[in-house]
Each structure stands twice: as C-alpha cells, then as structure tokens.
CSV table of C-alpha atoms in Angstrom, one decimal:
chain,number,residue,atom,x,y,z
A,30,UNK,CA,13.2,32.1,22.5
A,31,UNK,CA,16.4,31.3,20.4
A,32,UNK,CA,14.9,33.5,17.6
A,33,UNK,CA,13.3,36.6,20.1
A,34,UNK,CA,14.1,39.3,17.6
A,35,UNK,CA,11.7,37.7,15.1
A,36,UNK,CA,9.0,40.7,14.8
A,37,UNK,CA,6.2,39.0,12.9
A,38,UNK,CA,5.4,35.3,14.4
A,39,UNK,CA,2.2,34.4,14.4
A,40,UNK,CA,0.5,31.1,15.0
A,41,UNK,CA,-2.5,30.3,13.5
A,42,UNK,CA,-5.2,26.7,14.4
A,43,UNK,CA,-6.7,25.6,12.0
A,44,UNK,CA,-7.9,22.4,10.0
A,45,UNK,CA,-5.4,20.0,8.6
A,46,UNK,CA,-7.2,20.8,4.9
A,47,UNK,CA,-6.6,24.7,5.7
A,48,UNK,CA,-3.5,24.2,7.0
A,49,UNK,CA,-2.3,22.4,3.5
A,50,UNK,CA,-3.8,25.5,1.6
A,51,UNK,CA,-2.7,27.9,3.1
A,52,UNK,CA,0.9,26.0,2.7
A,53,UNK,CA,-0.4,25.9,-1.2
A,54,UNK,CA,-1.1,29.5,-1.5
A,55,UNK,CA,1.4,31.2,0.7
A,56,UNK,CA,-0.9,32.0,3.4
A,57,UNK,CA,1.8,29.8,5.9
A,58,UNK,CA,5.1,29.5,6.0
A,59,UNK,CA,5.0,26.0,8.0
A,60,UNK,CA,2.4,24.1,9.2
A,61,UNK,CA,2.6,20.8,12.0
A,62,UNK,CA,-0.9,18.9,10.9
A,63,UNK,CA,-2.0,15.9,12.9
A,64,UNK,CA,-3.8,13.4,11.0
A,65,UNK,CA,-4.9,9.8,11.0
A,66,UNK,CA,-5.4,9.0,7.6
A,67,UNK,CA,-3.1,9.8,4.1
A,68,UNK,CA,-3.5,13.7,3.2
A,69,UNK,CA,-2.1,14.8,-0.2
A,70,UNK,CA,0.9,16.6,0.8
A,71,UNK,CA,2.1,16.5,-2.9
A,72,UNK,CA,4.4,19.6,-3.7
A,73,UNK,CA,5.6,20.3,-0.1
A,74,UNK,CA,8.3,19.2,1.8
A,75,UNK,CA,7.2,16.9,5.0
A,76,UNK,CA,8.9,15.6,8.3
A,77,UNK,CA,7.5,13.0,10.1
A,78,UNK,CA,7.0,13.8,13.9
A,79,UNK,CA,6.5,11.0,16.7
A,80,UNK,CA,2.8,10.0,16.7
A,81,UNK,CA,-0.1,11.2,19.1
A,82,UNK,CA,-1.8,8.6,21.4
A,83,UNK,CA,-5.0,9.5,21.9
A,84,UNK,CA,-7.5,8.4,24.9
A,85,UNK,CA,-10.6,8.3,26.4
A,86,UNK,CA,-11.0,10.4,29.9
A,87,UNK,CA,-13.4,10.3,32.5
A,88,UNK,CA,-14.0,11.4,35.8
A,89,UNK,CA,-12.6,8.6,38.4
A,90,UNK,CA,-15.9,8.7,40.1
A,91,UNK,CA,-17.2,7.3,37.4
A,92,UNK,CA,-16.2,3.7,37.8
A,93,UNK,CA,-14.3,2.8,34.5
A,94,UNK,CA,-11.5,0.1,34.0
A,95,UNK,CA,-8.7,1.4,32.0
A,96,UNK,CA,-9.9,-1.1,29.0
A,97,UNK,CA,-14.0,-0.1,28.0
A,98,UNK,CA,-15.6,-1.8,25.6
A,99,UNK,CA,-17.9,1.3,23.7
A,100,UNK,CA,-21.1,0.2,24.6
A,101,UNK,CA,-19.7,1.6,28.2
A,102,UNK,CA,-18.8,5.1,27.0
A,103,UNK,CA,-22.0,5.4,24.4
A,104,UNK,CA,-24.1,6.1,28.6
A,105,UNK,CA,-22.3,9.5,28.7
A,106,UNK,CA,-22.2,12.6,27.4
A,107,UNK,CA,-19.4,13.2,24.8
A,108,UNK,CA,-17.0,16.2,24.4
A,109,UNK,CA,-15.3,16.7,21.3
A,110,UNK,CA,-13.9,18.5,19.2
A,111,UNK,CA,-15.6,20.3,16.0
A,112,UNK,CA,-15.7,18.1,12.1
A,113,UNK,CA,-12.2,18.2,10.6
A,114,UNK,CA,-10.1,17.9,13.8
A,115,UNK,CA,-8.1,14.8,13.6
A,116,UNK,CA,-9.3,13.6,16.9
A,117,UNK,CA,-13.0,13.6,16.0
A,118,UNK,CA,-12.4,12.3,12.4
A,119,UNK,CA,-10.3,9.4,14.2
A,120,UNK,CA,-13.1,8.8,16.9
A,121,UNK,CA,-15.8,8.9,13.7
A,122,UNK,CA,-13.4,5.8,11.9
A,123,UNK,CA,-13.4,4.2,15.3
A,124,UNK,CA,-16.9,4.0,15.8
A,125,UNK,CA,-17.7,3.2,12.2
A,126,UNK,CA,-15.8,-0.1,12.4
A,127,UNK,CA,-18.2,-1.1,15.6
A,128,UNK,CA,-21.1,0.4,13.1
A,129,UNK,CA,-22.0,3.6,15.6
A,130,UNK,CA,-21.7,7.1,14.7
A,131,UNK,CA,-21.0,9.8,17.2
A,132,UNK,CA,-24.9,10.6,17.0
A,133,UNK,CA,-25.2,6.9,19.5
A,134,UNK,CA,-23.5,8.8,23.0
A,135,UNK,CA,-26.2,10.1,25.6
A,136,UNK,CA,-25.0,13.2,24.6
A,137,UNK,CA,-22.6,15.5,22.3
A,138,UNK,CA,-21.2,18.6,23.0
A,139,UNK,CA,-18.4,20.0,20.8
A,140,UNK,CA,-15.9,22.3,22.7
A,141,UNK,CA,-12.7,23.5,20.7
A,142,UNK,CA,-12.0,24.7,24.4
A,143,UNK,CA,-9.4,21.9,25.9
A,144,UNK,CA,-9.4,23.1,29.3
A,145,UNK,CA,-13.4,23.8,29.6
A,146,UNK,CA,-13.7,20.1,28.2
A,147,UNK,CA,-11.2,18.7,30.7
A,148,UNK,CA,-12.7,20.3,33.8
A,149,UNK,CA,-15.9,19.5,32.5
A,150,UNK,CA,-14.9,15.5,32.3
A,151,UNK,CA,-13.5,16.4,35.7
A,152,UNK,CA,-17.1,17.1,37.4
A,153,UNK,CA,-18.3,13.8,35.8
A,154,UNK,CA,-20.9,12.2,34.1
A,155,UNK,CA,-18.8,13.0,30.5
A,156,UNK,CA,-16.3,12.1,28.8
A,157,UNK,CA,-13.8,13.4,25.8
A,158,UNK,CA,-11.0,11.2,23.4
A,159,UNK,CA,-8.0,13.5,23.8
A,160,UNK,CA,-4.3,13.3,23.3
A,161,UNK,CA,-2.7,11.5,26.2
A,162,UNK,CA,0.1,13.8,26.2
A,163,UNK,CA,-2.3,16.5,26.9
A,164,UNK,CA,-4.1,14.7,30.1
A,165,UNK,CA,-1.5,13.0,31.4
A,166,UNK,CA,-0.7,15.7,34.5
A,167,UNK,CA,-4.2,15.5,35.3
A,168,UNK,CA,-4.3,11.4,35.5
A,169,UNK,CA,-1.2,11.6,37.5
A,170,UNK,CA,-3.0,13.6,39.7
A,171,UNK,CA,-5.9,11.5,40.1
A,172,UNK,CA,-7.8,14.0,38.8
A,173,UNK,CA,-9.1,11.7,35.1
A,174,UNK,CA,-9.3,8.2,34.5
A,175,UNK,CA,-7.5,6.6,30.8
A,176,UNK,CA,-9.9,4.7,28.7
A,177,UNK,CA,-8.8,2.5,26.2
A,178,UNK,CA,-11.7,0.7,23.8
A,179,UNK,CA,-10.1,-2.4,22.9
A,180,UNK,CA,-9.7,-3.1,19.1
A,181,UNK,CA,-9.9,1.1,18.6
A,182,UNK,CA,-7.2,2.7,16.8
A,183,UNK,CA,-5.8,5.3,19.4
A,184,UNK,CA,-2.9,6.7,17.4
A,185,UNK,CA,-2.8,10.0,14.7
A,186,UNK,CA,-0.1,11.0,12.7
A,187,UNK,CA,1.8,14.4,13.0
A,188,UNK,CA,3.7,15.7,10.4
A,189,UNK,CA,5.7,19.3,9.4
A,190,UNK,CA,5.0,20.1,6.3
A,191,UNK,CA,6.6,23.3,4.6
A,192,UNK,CA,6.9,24.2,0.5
A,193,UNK,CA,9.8,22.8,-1.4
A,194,UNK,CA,11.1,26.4,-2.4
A,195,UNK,CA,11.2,27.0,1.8
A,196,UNK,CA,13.5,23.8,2.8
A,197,UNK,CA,16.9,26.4,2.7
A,198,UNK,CA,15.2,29.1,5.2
A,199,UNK,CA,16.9,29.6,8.0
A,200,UNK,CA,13.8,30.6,10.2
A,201,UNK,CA,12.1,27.9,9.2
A,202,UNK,CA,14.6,25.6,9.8
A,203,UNK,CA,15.6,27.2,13.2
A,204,UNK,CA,12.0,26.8,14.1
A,205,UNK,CA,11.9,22.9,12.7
A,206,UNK,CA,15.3,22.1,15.0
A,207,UNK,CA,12.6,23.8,17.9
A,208,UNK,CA,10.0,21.0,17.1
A,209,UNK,CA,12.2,18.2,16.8
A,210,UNK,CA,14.0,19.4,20.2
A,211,UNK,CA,10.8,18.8,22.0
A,212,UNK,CA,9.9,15.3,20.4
A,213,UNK,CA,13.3,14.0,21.6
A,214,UNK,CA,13.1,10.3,23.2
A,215,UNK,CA,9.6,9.6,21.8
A,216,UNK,CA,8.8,7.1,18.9
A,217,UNK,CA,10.8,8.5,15.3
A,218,UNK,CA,8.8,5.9,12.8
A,219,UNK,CA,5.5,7.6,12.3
A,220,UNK,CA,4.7,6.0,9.5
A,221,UNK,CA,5.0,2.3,11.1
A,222,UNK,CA,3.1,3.3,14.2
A,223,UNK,CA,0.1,4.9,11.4
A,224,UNK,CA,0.2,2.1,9.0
C-alpha cells in the first residue's frame, strides 16, 4: 500500500532453485526463498529474515500429545507439499535421520493447496508438517493439534535475496523495509537458529 501507484507488481511461487534463476537471469527483481539447507546464493545480495518453525498438525480428535515420536504419525495419511518445497525437502532430511522416507506414512497426498490441506487435517485421520505461523489461528481455536517429533529439526531458513546491481533501487528497497516491518519482534539470527 505505501507504493499503490506501482502499475506492474506481480508475485510469482515458485521453487527456491527457480526463484535463484530467475534472480540470475532477470526474470525477478527480488525473491524471499525459504530453505533449510545452504543454497548458492553467490552473485546476489541476501538478507536474512527470522526463521520458520515448522510443525506437525492433526485433527484433535485424533488423540496426539504435543511431543510424537514418528512411528505415531507414519498410521496416517500425509499431506504435503510437492518435491522442492522447503517444507517437504526438510520433512525428507527428517525422516532420513530415523531411516524412513516419506513413502513409510499410510498414505501421501501432495496438495500445494494450504487451505484444502488444513481443512482436510481438520476432518481427521491426516496429518500435514506446516509452518506454525501459518496454523497457529486454527490451534488457538481448537480447531488442530501441534506435533512436535522429538530430535526432528523443525526450523527453515528465509532469506531475501536480490542482485548486487539492484541493492540502490528504491522499489526494491521500499518493498524490503515492507518485509522487515512484518518480521519485527521475531528471532534476527537466522543463521544461528539454521546452523
């Protein structure tokens, strides 16, 4: 809203790889990636943003304690997210360090349709690994459980990430103050919390 009279803004989701080339070959003029592991970001100009907790939900009526070990969630059917999303590769390096693949839930259906995964989780019998931030208004209504898996990394890195030769734009800049203005009060190190 503080830039209104901008004509041509458009916003684009996409994977973190085509987000980075399209920053490469002028196809973006800013990209915010989330991503828990090291992407080469070499030749582009990066700000870290406050990390993304991310968390197992589930229908309350389905019984589970805020801590689950996996073996507990691998009995329902899993929603997630098409390969290259951050939250699905993160899930994929969870479950690899338990040696399980995604391929050991009852289940998987991939849905790049947040709410249509939520309601679904909602009705029971599945659940999803989403960002907390996301979910939260429907925990505080009672309306999902939070899962935890003890020894799981829940946490992804988000980053802007903009060419060198773009730093001095105004625009871009105006719409990086934007960003920032709506992480206020949260973590600052994302690089300690992603180590």
């Amino acid at each position: 809203m503080k830039n209104a009279d901008t004509e041509d803004l458009k916003f684009v989701f996409s994977q973190p790889e085509q987000a980075i080339a399209g920053l490469h070959n002028r196809e973006y003029d800013i990209s915010i990636i989330e991503h828990c592991d090291d992407r080469d970001l070499a030749g582009l100009h990066t700000i870290d943003l406050p990390p993304d907790e991310l968390v197992f939900i589930s229908a309350p009526d389905c019984g589970l304690a805020e801590s689950v070990n996996i073996e507990e969630l691998l009995n329902f059917r899993l929603y997630a997210r098409r390969d290259g999303c951050s939250s699905k590769r993160l899930l994929k390096n969870n479950l690899a360090t338990r040696n399980k693949t995604i391929d050991d839930f009852k289940k998987v259906v991939i849905s790049d349709d947040l709410r249509l995964t939520i309601e679904t989780v909602m009705m029971g019998d599945s659940i999803s690994f989403v960002s907390k931030s996301v979910v939260s208004p429907y925990a505080e209504r009672g309306e999902v459980d939070i899962h935890y898996v003890e020894g799981f990394n829940h946490v992804r890195c988000r980053t802007i990430a903009m060419k060198l030769d773009r730093t001095n734009d105004v625009l871009l800049q105006s719409f990086v103050d934007c960003v920032n203005e709506l992480f206020e009060g949260q973590a600052a190190d994302c690089k300690a919390k992603c180590a």
